[in-house]
Short mmCIF file of C-alpha atoms in Angstrom, two decimals:
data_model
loop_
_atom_site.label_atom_id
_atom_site.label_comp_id
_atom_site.label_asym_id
_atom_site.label_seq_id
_atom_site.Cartn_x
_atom_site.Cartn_y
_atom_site.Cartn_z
CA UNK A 1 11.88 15.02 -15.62
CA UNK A 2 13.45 12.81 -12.86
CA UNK A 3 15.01 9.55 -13.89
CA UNK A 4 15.30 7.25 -10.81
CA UNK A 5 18.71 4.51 -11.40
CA UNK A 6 19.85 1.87 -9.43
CA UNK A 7 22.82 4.06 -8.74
CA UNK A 8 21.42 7.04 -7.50
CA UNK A 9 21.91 7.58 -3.96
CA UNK A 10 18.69 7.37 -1.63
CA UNK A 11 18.50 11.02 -0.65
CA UNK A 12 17.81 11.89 -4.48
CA UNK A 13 15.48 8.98 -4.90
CA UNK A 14 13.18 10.96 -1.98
CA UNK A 15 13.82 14.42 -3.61
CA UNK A 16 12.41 12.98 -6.86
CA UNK A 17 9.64 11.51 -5.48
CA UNK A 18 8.95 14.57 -3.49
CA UNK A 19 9.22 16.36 -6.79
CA UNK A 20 6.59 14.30 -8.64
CA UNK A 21 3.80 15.20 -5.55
CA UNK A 22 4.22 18.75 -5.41
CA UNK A 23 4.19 18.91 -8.98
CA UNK A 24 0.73 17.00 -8.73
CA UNK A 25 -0.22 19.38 -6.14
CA UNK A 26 0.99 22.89 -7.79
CA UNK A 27 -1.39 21.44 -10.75
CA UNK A 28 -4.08 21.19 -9.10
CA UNK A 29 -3.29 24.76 -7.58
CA UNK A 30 -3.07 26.01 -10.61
CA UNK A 31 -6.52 24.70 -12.03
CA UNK A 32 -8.18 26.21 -9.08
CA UNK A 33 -6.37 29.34 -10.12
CA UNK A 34 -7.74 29.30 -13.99
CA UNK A 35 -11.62 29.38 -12.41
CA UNK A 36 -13.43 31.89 -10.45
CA UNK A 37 -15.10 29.73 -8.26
CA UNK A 38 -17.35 31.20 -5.23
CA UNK A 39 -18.67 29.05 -2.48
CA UNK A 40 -21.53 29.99 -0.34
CA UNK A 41 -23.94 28.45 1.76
CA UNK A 42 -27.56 28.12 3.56
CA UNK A 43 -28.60 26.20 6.26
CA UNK A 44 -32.22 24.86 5.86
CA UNK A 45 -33.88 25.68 9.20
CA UNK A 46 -37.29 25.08 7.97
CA UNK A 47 -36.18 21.18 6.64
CA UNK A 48 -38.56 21.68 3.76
CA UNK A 49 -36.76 23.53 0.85
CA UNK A 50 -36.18 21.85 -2.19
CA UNK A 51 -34.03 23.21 -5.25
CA UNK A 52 -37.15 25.09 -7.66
CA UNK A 53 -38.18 26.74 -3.76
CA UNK A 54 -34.47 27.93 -3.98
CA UNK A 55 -34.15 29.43 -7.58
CA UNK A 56 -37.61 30.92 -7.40
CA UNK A 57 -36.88 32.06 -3.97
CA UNK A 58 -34.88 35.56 -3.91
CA UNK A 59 -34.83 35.95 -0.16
CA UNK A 60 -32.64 32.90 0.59
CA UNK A 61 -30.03 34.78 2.62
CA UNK A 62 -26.33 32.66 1.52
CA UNK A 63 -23.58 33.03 4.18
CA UNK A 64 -20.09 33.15 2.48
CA UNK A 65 -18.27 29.98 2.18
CA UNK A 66 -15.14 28.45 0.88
CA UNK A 67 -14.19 25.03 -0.62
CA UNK A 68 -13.53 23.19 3.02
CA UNK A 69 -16.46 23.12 5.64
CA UNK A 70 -17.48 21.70 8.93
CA UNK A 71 -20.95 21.89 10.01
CA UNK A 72 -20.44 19.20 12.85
CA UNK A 73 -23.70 17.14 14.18
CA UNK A 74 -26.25 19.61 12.40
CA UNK A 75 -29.95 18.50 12.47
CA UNK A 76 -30.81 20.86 9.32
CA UNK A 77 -29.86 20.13 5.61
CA UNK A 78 -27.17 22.09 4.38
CA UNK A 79 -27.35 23.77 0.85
CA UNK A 80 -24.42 24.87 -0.89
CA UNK A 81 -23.83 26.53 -3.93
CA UNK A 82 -20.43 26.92 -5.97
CA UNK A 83 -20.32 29.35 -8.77
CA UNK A 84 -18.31 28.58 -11.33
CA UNK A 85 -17.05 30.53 -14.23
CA UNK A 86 -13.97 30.52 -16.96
CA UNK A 87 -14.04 26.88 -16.14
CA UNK A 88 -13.25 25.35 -19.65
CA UNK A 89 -10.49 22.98 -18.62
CA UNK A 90 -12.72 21.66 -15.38
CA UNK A 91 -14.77 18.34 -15.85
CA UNK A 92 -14.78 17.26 -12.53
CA UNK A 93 -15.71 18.09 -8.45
CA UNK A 94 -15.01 15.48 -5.84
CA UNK A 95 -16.63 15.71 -2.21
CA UNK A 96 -13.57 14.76 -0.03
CA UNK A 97 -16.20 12.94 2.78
CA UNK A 98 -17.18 9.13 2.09
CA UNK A 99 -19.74 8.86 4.95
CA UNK A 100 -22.08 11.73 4.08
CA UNK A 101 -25.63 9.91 4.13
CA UNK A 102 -27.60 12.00 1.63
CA UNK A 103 -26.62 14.25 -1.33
CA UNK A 104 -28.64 15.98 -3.42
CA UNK A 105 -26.47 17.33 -6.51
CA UNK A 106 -27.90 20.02 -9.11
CA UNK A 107 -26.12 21.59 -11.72
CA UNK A 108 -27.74 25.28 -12.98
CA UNK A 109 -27.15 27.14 -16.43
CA UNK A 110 -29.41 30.02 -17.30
CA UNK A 111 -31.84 29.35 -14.41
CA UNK A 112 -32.55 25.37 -15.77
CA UNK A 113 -31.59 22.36 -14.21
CA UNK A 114 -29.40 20.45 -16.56
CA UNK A 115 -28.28 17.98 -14.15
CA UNK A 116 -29.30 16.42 -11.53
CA UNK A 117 -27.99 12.93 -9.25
CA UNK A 118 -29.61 12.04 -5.40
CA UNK A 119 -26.63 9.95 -4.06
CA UNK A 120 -24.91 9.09 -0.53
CA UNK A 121 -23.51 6.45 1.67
CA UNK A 122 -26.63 4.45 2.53
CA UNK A 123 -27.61 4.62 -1.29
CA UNK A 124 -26.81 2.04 -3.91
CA UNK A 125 -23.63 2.59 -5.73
CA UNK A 126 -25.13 3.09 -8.86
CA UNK A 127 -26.75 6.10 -7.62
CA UNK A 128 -23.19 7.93 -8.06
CA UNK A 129 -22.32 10.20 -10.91
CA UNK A 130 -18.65 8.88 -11.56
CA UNK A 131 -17.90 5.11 -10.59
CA UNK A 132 -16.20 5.83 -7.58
CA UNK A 133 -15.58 5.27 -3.96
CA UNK A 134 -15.57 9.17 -3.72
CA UNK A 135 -18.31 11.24 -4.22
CA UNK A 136 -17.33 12.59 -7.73
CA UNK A 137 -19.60 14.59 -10.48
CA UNK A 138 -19.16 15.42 -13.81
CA UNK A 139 -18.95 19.28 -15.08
CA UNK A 140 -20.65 20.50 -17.97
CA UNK A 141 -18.33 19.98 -20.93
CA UNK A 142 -16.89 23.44 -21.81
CA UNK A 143 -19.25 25.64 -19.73
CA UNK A 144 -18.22 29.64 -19.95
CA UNK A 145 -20.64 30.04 -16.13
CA UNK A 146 -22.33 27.50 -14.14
CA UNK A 147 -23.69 27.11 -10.46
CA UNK A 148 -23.58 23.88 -8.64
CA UNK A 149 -25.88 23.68 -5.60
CA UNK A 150 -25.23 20.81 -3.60
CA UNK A 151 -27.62 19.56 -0.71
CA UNK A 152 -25.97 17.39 2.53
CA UNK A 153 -28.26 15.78 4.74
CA UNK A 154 -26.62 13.18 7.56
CA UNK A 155 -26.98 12.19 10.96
CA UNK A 156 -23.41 12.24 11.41
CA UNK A 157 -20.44 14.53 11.24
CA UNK A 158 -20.97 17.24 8.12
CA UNK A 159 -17.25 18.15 7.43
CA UNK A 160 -15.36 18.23 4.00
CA UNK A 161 -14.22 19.99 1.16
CA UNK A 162 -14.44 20.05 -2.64
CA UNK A 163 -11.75 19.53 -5.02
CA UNK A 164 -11.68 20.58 -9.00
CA UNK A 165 -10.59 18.17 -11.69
CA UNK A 166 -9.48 18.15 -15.49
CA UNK A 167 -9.95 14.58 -16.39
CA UNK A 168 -5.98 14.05 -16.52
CA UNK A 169 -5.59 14.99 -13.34
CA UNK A 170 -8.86 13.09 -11.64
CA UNK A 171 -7.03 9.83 -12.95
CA UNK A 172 -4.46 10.73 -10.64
CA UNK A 173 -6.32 11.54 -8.23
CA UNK A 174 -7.86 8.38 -8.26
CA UNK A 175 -5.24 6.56 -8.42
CA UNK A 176 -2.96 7.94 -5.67
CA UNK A 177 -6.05 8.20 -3.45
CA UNK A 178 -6.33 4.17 -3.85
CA UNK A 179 -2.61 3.37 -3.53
CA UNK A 180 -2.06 5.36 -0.08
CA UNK A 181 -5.59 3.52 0.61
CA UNK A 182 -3.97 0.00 0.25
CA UNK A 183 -1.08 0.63 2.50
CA UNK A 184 -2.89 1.08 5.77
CA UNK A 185 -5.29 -2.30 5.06
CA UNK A 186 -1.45 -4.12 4.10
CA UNK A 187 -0.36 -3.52 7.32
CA UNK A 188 -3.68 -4.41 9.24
CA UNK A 189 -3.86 -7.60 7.08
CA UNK A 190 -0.45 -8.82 7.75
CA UNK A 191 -0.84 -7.98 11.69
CA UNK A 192 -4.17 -10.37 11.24
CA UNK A 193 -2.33 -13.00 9.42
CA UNK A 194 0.45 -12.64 12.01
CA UNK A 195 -1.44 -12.93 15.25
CA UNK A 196 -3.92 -15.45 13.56
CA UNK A 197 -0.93 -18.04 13.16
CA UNK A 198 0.15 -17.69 16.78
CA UNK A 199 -3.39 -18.20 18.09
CA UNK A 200 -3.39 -21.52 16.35
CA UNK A 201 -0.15 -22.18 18.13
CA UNK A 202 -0.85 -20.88 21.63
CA UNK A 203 -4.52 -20.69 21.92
CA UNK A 204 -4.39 -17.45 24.40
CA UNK A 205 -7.50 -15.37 24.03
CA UNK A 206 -5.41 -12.16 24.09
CA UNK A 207 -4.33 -13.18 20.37
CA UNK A 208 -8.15 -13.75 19.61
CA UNK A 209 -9.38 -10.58 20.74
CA UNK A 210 -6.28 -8.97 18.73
CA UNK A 211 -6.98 -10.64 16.00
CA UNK A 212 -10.75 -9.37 15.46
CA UNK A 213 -9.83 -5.92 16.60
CA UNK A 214 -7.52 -5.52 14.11
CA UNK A 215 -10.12 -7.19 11.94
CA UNK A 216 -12.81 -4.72 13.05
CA UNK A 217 -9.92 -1.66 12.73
CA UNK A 218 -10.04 -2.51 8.78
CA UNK A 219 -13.54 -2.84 8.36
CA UNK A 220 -13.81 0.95 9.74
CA UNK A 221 -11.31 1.84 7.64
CA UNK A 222 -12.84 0.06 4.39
CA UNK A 223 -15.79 2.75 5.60
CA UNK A 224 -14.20 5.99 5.76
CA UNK A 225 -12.28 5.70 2.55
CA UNK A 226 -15.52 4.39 1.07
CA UNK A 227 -14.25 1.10 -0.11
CA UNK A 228 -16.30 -0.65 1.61
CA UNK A 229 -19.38 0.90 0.51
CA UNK A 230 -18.53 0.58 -2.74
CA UNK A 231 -17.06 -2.39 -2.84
CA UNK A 232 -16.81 -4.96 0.08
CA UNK A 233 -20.69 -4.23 1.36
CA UNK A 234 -22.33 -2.71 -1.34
CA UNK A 235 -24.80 -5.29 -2.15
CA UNK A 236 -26.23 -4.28 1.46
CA UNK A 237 -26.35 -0.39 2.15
CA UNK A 238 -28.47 -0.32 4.65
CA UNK A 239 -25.27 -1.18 6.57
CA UNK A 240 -24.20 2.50 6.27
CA UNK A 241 -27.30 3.78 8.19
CA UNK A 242 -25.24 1.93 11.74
CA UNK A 243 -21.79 3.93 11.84
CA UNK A 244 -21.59 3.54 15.43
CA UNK A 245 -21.10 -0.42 15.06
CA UNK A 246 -18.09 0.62 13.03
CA UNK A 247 -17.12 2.69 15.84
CA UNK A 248 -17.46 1.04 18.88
CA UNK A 249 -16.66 -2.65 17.70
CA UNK A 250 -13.13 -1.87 17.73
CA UNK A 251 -13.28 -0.05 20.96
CA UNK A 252 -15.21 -2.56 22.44
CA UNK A 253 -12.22 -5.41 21.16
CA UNK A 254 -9.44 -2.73 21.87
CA UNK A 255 -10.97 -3.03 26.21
CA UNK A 256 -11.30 -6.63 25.74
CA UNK A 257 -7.44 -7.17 24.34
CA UNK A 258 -5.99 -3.97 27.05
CA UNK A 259 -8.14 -6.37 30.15
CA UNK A 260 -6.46 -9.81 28.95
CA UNK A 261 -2.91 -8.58 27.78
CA UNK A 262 -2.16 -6.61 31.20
CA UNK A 263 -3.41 -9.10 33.39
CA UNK A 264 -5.73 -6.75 35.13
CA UNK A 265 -7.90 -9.50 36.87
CA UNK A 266 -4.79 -9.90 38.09
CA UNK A 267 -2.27 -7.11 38.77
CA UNK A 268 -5.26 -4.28 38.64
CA UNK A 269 -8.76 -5.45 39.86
CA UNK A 270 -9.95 -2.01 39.80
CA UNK A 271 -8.88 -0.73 36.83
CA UNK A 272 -10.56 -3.87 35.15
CA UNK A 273 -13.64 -3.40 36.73
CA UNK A 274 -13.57 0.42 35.37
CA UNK A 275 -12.89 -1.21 32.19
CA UNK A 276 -16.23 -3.65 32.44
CA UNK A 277 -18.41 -0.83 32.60
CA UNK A 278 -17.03 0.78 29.77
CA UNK A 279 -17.81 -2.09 27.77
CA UNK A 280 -21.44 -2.17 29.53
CA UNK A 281 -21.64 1.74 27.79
CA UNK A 282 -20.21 0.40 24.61
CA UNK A 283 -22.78 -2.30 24.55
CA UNK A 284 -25.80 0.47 25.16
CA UNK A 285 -24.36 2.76 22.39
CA UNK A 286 -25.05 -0.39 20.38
CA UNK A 287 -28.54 -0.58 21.41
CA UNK A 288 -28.87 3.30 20.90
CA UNK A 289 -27.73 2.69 16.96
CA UNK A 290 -30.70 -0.35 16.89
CA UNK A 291 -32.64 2.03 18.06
CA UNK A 292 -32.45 4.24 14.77
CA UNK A 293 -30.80 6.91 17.49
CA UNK A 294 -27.75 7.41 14.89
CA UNK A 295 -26.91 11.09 16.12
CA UNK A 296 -26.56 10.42 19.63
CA UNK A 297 -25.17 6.49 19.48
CA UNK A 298 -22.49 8.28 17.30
CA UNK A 299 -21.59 11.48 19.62
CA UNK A 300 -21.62 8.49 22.50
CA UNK A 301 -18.95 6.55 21.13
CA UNK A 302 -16.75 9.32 20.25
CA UNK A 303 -17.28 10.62 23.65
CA UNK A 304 -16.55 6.53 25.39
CA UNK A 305 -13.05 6.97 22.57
CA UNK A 306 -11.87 10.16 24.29
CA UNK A 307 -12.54 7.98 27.91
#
């Protein structure tokens, strides 16, 4: 075990530290190891199957999978199922993606549902298996087999992968996933705090439009790691169903702060004319997201990011 003093040089205070991780991570390794765990998957073409359809149904044709998966902007609900077996010392399996809008969770033991949870993004939090900004389920305690067949339904992105827990190791999970989750909003905050006390001085817009783009940069971070959901906005999740506003507020602030911090009107007339009808686009991806056109308002924005 590494014991960090006062008088140990630097370099070994980053070798222990480096130490403690990988031993985290050859744990969880090693857990994966202990199970035989099989992932496959179907993709619902029809849009109409539901779980009983799938155990009665012996024709379901399952493509082979593995524990990390990316679907992309898929119209058609996604089923997949993870077979589990010698899985004594796992309690727990996280989804590692916070913005999936619907999941449909079923746990299966000699051809019976014993569990089931209908959970996602733009559901309440107290929809959710495990308290948790992350999509977390509890195992079957002690189960020799099991299947798990998961359903994902979204209009945006379906990526991710699964993780396997003992409940030891979940804690830390937990709690190293919300520690390197604070860092990134300390550094936001401190720029807002900054920026917000030099406004107050100089009263220049380009410190305004910093300061609510880096406001708008944390409130799309509070959604991808799920905080926000769960904790900021989660009185209101019909908030969830509009990612592009996440999206293309800080874009749309990011054009704003670029056209009054270089001077464009200016130094660069054209180039800040280029930029004005990039935020007219930015603007109509809004609309498209009003709209209830979530798909394409979100493949817009990423596209008006990559411009």
């Amino acid at each position: 075990m590494c014991s960090i003093r006062t008088k140990t040089p630097p370099l070994n205070a980053i070798r222990c530290r480096m130490r403690f991780f990988l031993s985290l991570l050859i744990i969880q390794i090693s857990l994966n190891l202990q199970a035989e765990v099989n992932y496959s998957y179907h993709i619902d073409d029809s849009k109409n199957l539901d779980i009983e359809s799938i155990l009665k149904d012996d024709n379901i044709k399952l493509k082979r999978g593995s524990n990390s998966f990316h679907y992309g902007y898929i119209e058609n609900p996604v089923w997949i199922k993870i077979s589990i077996k010698n899985s004594a010392d796992i309690g727990k399996i996280v989804l590692n993606n916070t913005t999936i809008e619907e999941i449909d969770f079923f746990v299966i033991r000699d051809a019976q549902i014993k569990k089931k949870f209908n959970t996602g993004i733009v559901f309440r939090k107290e929809s959710r298996d495990i308290p948790s900004p992350r999509f977390a389920f509890n195992l079957p305690s002690n189960p020799e087999e099991c299947d798990i067949w998961i359903r994902l339904n979204s209009n945006e992105s379906i990526f991710g992968s699964f993780t396997l827990f003992n409940d030891k190791e979940f804690l830390e999970y937990s709690f190293l996933n919300t520690l390197f989750s604070i860092l990134p909003f300390g550094i936001c905050i401190s720029l807002v705090l900054f920026y917000g006390i030099i406004f107050l001085r100089l009263k220049e817009r380009v410190y305004f439009f910093y300061i609510f783009y880096a406001f708008t940069v944390i409130l799309l971070m509070l959604r991808i790691n799920g905080i926000g959901p769960y904790y900021v906005w989660f009185f209101i999740p019909a908030l969830n169903k509009f990612p592009a506003f996440f999206e293309t507020f800080p874009l749309l602030l990011a054009t704003l702060f670029s056209i009054e911090f270089l001077r464009l009107k200016t130094y660069l007339p054209k180039v800040r004319q280029i930029l004005i009808y990039l935020i007219y686009a930015t603007c109509f991806v809004m609309i498209l997201a009003l709209l209830g056109l979530s798909r394409l308002s979100l493949i817009s924005s990423q596209f008006l990011g990559i411009l």
